[in-house]
């Protein structure tokens, strides 16, 4: 009796293939190893095996994700007394890292463009203070700025792309 090395079924010594799985007969060698009795195995009933998948492209490194996140969070420098610090923070990250990493460049540039745009939106909302609607509009613009900046920072930290809504692409 022989034992199939594929499915462990026992079958007659004279059989050319395992009756259970169809594997060709394997002959034990002196060392107890098994070698194929024939040069080729029978063709697979499923046809040719699919080609192996190409290696997955790697995403941004941890350092790139951190700098992408910093590119967005640098806008919170606007909470300091420095005028236009919410624009200068992303600008500084973009200028420092634009040649080192495409990922960081895209995120810092997106943050820079958004913060330039939000300055314009906030100025327009501020002008509407004279007709009373600005009392509601200006805080909504600032809340919008705060929320989407946090969302963008989280996306950058996760290695994902993010495009701010209502953004003019001033700098490219």
PDB file of C-alpha atoms in Angstrom:
ATOM      1  CA  UNK A   1       0.000   0.000   0.000  1.00  0.00           C
ATOM      2  CA  UNK A   2       1.075   3.565  -0.767  1.00  0.00           C
ATOM      3  CA  UNK A   3       0.083   6.747   0.973  1.00  0.00           C
ATOM      4  CA  UNK A   4      -0.676   9.836  -1.097  1.00  0.00           C
ATOM      5  CA  UNK A   5       1.479  12.752  -0.018  1.00  0.00           C
ATOM      6  CA  UNK A   6      -1.239  15.242  -0.956  1.00  0.00           C
ATOM      7  CA  UNK A   7      -4.350  13.889   0.748  1.00  0.00           C
ATOM      8  CA  UNK A   8      -2.884  11.015   2.882  1.00  0.00           C
ATOM      9  CA  UNK A   9      -5.184   8.440   1.291  1.00  0.00           C
ATOM     10  CA  UNK A  10      -3.855   4.859   1.162  1.00  0.00           C
ATOM     11  CA  UNK A  11      -4.122   3.107  -2.215  1.00  0.00           C
ATOM     12  CA  UNK A  12      -2.800   0.095  -4.143  1.00  0.00           C
ATOM     13  CA  UNK A  13       0.901  -0.075  -5.104  1.00  0.00           C
ATOM     14  CA  UNK A  14       0.091  -0.595  -8.794  1.00  0.00           C
ATOM     15  CA  UNK A  15      -2.028   2.568  -9.181  1.00  0.00           C
ATOM     16  CA  UNK A  16      -0.527   5.373 -11.269  1.00  0.00           C
ATOM     17  CA  UNK A  17      -2.436   8.072  -9.389  1.00  0.00           C
ATOM     18  CA  UNK A  18      -4.260   8.567  -6.095  1.00  0.00           C
ATOM     19  CA  UNK A  19      -7.924   7.584  -6.547  1.00  0.00           C
ATOM     20  CA  UNK A  20      -9.064  10.398  -4.213  1.00  0.00           C
ATOM     21  CA  UNK A  21      -7.234  13.494  -5.469  1.00  0.00           C
ATOM     22  CA  UNK A  22      -5.626  12.360  -8.738  1.00  0.00           C
ATOM     23  CA  UNK A  23      -2.043  13.098  -7.703  1.00  0.00           C
ATOM     24  CA  UNK A  24       0.453  11.000  -9.658  1.00  0.00           C
ATOM     25  CA  UNK A  25       2.242   8.203  -7.874  1.00  0.00           C
ATOM     26  CA  UNK A  26       5.099   9.173  -5.639  1.00  0.00           C
ATOM     27  CA  UNK A  27       7.835   6.713  -4.816  1.00  0.00           C
ATOM     28  CA  UNK A  28       9.566   6.823  -1.408  1.00  0.00           C
ATOM     29  CA  UNK A  29      13.389   7.026  -1.554  1.00  0.00           C
ATOM     30  CA  UNK A  30      15.845   5.377   0.822  1.00  0.00           C
ATOM     31  CA  UNK A  31      15.942   8.404   3.122  1.00  0.00           C
ATOM     32  CA  UNK A  32      12.176   8.328   3.566  1.00  0.00           C
ATOM     33  CA  UNK A  33      11.644  11.417   1.361  1.00  0.00           C
ATOM     34  CA  UNK A  34       9.169  11.365  -1.441  1.00  0.00           C
ATOM     35  CA  UNK A  35      10.014  12.205  -5.031  1.00  0.00           C
ATOM     36  CA  UNK A  36       7.852  12.373  -8.090  1.00  0.00           C
ATOM     37  CA  UNK A  37       7.740   9.226 -10.169  1.00  0.00           C
ATOM     38  CA  UNK A  38       7.237  11.363 -13.250  1.00  0.00           C
ATOM     39  CA  UNK A  39       8.751  14.676 -14.349  1.00  0.00           C
ATOM     40  CA  UNK A  40       5.410  16.480 -14.394  1.00  0.00           C
ATOM     41  CA  UNK A  41       2.280  16.420 -12.346  1.00  0.00           C
ATOM     42  CA  UNK A  42      -1.014  16.065 -14.184  1.00  0.00           C
ATOM     43  CA  UNK A  43      -2.552  19.332 -15.361  1.00  0.00           C
ATOM     44  CA  UNK A  44      -4.645  21.118 -12.797  1.00  0.00           C
ATOM     45  CA  UNK A  45      -8.402  20.818 -13.359  1.00  0.00           C
ATOM     46  CA  UNK A  46      -8.539  24.590 -12.754  1.00  0.00           C
ATOM     47  CA  UNK A  47      -6.122  25.406 -15.576  1.00  0.00           C
ATOM     48  CA  UNK A  48      -2.974  27.419 -15.142  1.00  0.00           C
ATOM     49  CA  UNK A  49      -2.433  29.029 -11.803  1.00  0.00           C
ATOM     50  CA  UNK A  50      -2.967  32.788 -11.806  1.00  0.00           C
ATOM     51  CA  UNK A  51       0.110  34.948 -12.007  1.00  0.00           C
ATOM     52  CA  UNK A  52       1.298  36.153  -8.650  1.00  0.00           C
ATOM     53  CA  UNK A  53       0.083  39.613  -7.720  1.00  0.00           C
ATOM     54  CA  UNK A  54       2.570  42.397  -8.256  1.00  0.00           C
ATOM     55  CA  UNK A  55       4.160  43.641  -5.077  1.00  0.00           C
ATOM     56  CA  UNK A  56       1.970  46.157  -3.336  1.00  0.00           C
ATOM     57  CA  UNK A  57       3.094  49.729  -3.678  1.00  0.00           C
ATOM     58  CA  UNK A  58       4.138  51.089  -0.388  1.00  0.00           C
ATOM     59  CA  UNK A  59       2.364  54.095   1.007  1.00  0.00           C
ATOM     60  CA  UNK A  60       3.956  57.040   2.711  1.00  0.00           C
ATOM     61  CA  UNK A  61       6.400  56.330   5.500  1.00  0.00           C
ATOM     62  CA  UNK A  62       5.539  57.126   9.096  1.00  0.00           C
ATOM     63  CA  UNK A  63       7.708  60.235   8.946  1.00  0.00           C
ATOM     64  CA  UNK A  64       5.950  61.419   5.783  1.00  0.00           C
ATOM     65  CA  UNK A  65       2.537  60.845   7.360  1.00  0.00           C
ATOM     66  CA  UNK A  66       3.605  62.818  10.437  1.00  0.00           C
ATOM     67  CA  UNK A  67       4.882  65.741   8.360  1.00  0.00           C
ATOM     68  CA  UNK A  68       1.708  65.651   6.239  1.00  0.00           C
ATOM     69  CA  UNK A  69      -0.310  65.908   9.446  1.00  0.00           C
ATOM     70  CA  UNK A  70       1.908  68.732  10.718  1.00  0.00           C
ATOM     71  CA  UNK A  71       1.308  70.540   7.423  1.00  0.00           C
ATOM     72  CA  UNK A  72      -2.383  70.683   8.310  1.00  0.00           C
ATOM     73  CA  UNK A  73      -2.033  71.272  12.055  1.00  0.00           C
ATOM     74  CA  UNK A  74       0.451  74.117  11.478  1.00  0.00           C
ATOM     75  CA  UNK A  75      -2.601  76.209  10.595  1.00  0.00           C
ATOM     76  CA  UNK A  76      -3.399  76.292  14.305  1.00  0.00           C
ATOM     77  CA  UNK A  77      -0.455  78.657  14.657  1.00  0.00           C
ATOM     78  CA  UNK A  78      -3.202  81.151  13.830  1.00  0.00           C
ATOM     79  CA  UNK A  79      -4.208  80.986  17.492  1.00  0.00           C
ATOM     80  CA  UNK A  80      -1.031  82.902  18.315  1.00  0.00           C
ATOM     81  CA  UNK A  81      -0.763  86.686  18.152  1.00  0.00           C
ATOM     82  CA  UNK A  82       1.201  86.487  14.883  1.00  0.00           C
ATOM     83  CA  UNK A  83      -0.856  87.884  11.985  1.00  0.00           C
ATOM     84  CA  UNK A  84      -1.584  85.317   9.255  1.00  0.00           C
ATOM     85  CA  UNK A  85       0.185  82.572  11.220  1.00  0.00           C
ATOM     86  CA  UNK A  86      -2.523  80.146  10.002  1.00  0.00           C
ATOM     87  CA  UNK A  87      -1.068  80.667   6.501  1.00  0.00           C
ATOM     88  CA  UNK A  88       2.583  80.931   7.552  1.00  0.00           C
ATOM     89  CA  UNK A  89       2.559  77.560   9.383  1.00  0.00           C
ATOM     90  CA  UNK A  90       1.582  75.440   6.336  1.00  0.00           C
ATOM     91  CA  UNK A  91       3.812  77.656   4.165  1.00  0.00           C
ATOM     92  CA  UNK A  92       6.816  76.874   6.377  1.00  0.00           C
ATOM     93  CA  UNK A  93       6.154  73.107   6.190  1.00  0.00           C
ATOM     94  CA  UNK A  94       5.680  73.300   2.415  1.00  0.00           C
ATOM     95  CA  UNK A  95       8.921  75.257   1.923  1.00  0.00           C
ATOM     96  CA  UNK A  96      10.924  72.912   4.175  1.00  0.00           C
ATOM     97  CA  UNK A  97       9.626  69.568   2.869  1.00  0.00           C
ATOM     98  CA  UNK A  98       8.442  70.102  -0.723  1.00  0.00           C
ATOM     99  CA  UNK A  99      11.641  68.712  -2.248  1.00  0.00           C
ATOM    100  CA  UNK A 100      11.946  65.786   0.180  1.00  0.00           C
ATOM    101  CA  UNK A 101       8.544  64.134  -0.111  1.00  0.00           C
ATOM    102  CA  UNK A 102       5.779  64.365  -2.698  1.00  0.00           C
ATOM    103  CA  UNK A 103       3.270  63.226  -0.076  1.00  0.00           C
ATOM    104  CA  UNK A 104       4.206  65.999   2.376  1.00  0.00           C
ATOM    105  CA  UNK A 105       4.336  68.529  -0.467  1.00  0.00           C
ATOM    106  CA  UNK A 106       0.763  67.717  -1.539  1.00  0.00           C
ATOM    107  CA  UNK A 107      -0.638  67.911   2.010  1.00  0.00           C
ATOM    108  CA  UNK A 108       1.199  71.107   2.985  1.00  0.00           C
ATOM    109  CA  UNK A 109       0.242  72.741  -0.317  1.00  0.00           C
ATOM    110  CA  UNK A 110      -3.395  71.747   0.126  1.00  0.00           C
ATOM    111  CA  UNK A 111      -3.366  73.204   3.649  1.00  0.00           C
ATOM    112  CA  UNK A 112      -1.688  76.392   2.429  1.00  0.00           C
ATOM    113  CA  UNK A 113      -4.274  76.897  -0.328  1.00  0.00           C
ATOM    114  CA  UNK A 114      -7.133  76.193   2.057  1.00  0.00           C
ATOM    115  CA  UNK A 115      -5.877  78.649   4.657  1.00  0.00           C
ATOM    116  CA  UNK A 116      -5.451  81.376   2.033  1.00  0.00           C
ATOM    117  CA  UNK A 117      -9.011  80.634   0.890  1.00  0.00           C
ATOM    118  CA  UNK A 118     -10.399  80.584   4.422  1.00  0.00           C
ATOM    119  CA  UNK A 119      -8.811  84.003   5.030  1.00  0.00           C
ATOM    120  CA  UNK A 120     -10.821  85.334   2.084  1.00  0.00           C
ATOM    121  CA  UNK A 121     -14.011  83.571   3.252  1.00  0.00           C
ATOM    122  CA  UNK A 122     -13.565  84.904   6.798  1.00  0.00           C
ATOM    123  CA  UNK A 123     -12.959  88.446   5.493  1.00  0.00           C
ATOM    124  CA  UNK A 124     -16.142  88.256   3.425  1.00  0.00           C
ATOM    125  CA  UNK A 125     -18.066  86.904   6.419  1.00  0.00           C
ATOM    126  CA  UNK A 126     -16.565  89.695   8.540  1.00  0.00           C
ATOM    127  CA  UNK A 127     -17.875  92.268   6.073  1.00  0.00           C
ATOM    128  CA  UNK A 128     -21.350  90.869   6.538  1.00  0.00           C
ATOM    129  CA  UNK A 129     -21.201  91.817  10.229  1.00  0.00           C
ATOM    130  CA  UNK A 130     -22.523  95.203   9.135  1.00  0.00           C
ATOM    131  CA  UNK A 131     -25.764  93.603   7.938  1.00  0.00           C
ATOM    132  CA  UNK A 132     -26.109  91.335  10.974  1.00  0.00           C
ATOM    133  CA  UNK A 133     -25.835  88.031   9.084  1.00  0.00           C
ATOM    134  CA  UNK A 134     -22.120  88.015   9.862  1.00  0.00           C
ATOM    135  CA  UNK A 135     -22.943  87.376  13.508  1.00  0.00           C
ATOM    136  CA  UNK A 136     -23.930  83.864  12.430  1.00  0.00           C
ATOM    137  CA  UNK A 137     -21.772  83.511   9.314  1.00  0.00           C
ATOM    138  CA  UNK A 138     -18.348  84.349  10.779  1.00  0.00           C
ATOM    139  CA  UNK A 139     -18.497  81.769  13.616  1.00  0.00           C
ATOM    140  CA  UNK A 140     -19.714  79.152  11.094  1.00  0.00           C
ATOM    141  CA  UNK A 141     -16.734  79.849   8.823  1.00  0.00           C
ATOM    142  CA  UNK A 142     -14.328  79.544  11.771  1.00  0.00           C
ATOM    143  CA  UNK A 143     -15.984  76.324  12.979  1.00  0.00           C
ATOM    144  CA  UNK A 144     -15.804  74.943   9.434  1.00  0.00           C
ATOM    145  CA  UNK A 145     -12.070  75.836   9.313  1.00  0.00           C
ATOM    146  CA  UNK A 146     -11.394  74.129  12.623  1.00  0.00           C
ATOM    147  CA  UNK A 147     -13.314  70.913  11.801  1.00  0.00           C
ATOM    148  CA  UNK A 148     -11.974  70.324   8.295  1.00  0.00           C
ATOM    149  CA  UNK A 149      -8.415  71.069   9.441  1.00  0.00           C
ATOM    150  CA  UNK A 150      -8.723  68.296  12.043  1.00  0.00           C
ATOM    151  CA  UNK A 151     -10.255  65.934   9.446  1.00  0.00           C
ATOM    152  CA  UNK A 152      -7.409  66.681   7.003  1.00  0.00           C
ATOM    153  CA  UNK A 153      -4.781  66.075   9.702  1.00  0.00           C
ATOM    154  CA  UNK A 154      -6.345  62.708  10.555  1.00  0.00           C
ATOM    155  CA  UNK A 155      -6.465  61.715   6.877  1.00  0.00           C
ATOM    156  CA  UNK A 156      -2.810  62.692   6.420  1.00  0.00           C
ATOM    157  CA  UNK A 157      -1.841  60.744   9.533  1.00  0.00           C
ATOM    158  CA  UNK A 158      -3.602  57.666   8.096  1.00  0.00           C
ATOM    159  CA  UNK A 159      -1.717  57.980   4.800  1.00  0.00           C
ATOM    160  CA  UNK A 160      -4.788  59.110   2.845  1.00  0.00           C
ATOM    161  CA  UNK A 161      -5.201  62.020   0.470  1.00  0.00           C
ATOM    162  CA  UNK A 162      -7.542  64.875   1.382  1.00  0.00           C
ATOM    163  CA  UNK A 163      -8.902  67.789  -0.634  1.00  0.00           C
ATOM    164  CA  UNK A 164     -10.411  70.666   1.307  1.00  0.00           C
ATOM    165  CA  UNK A 165     -13.841  71.839   0.147  1.00  0.00           C
ATOM    166  CA  UNK A 166     -14.395  75.480  -0.927  1.00  0.00           C
ATOM    167  CA  UNK A 167     -10.701  75.951  -1.682  1.00  0.00           C
ATOM    168  CA  UNK A 168      -9.121  78.047  -4.378  1.00  0.00           C
ATOM    169  CA  UNK A 169      -5.873  76.484  -5.608  1.00  0.00           C
ATOM    170  CA  UNK A 170      -3.776  79.673  -5.528  1.00  0.00           C
ATOM    171  CA  UNK A 171      -0.371  78.042  -5.124  1.00  0.00           C
ATOM    172  CA  UNK A 172       0.707  75.014  -7.110  1.00  0.00           C
TER     173      UNK A 172
END
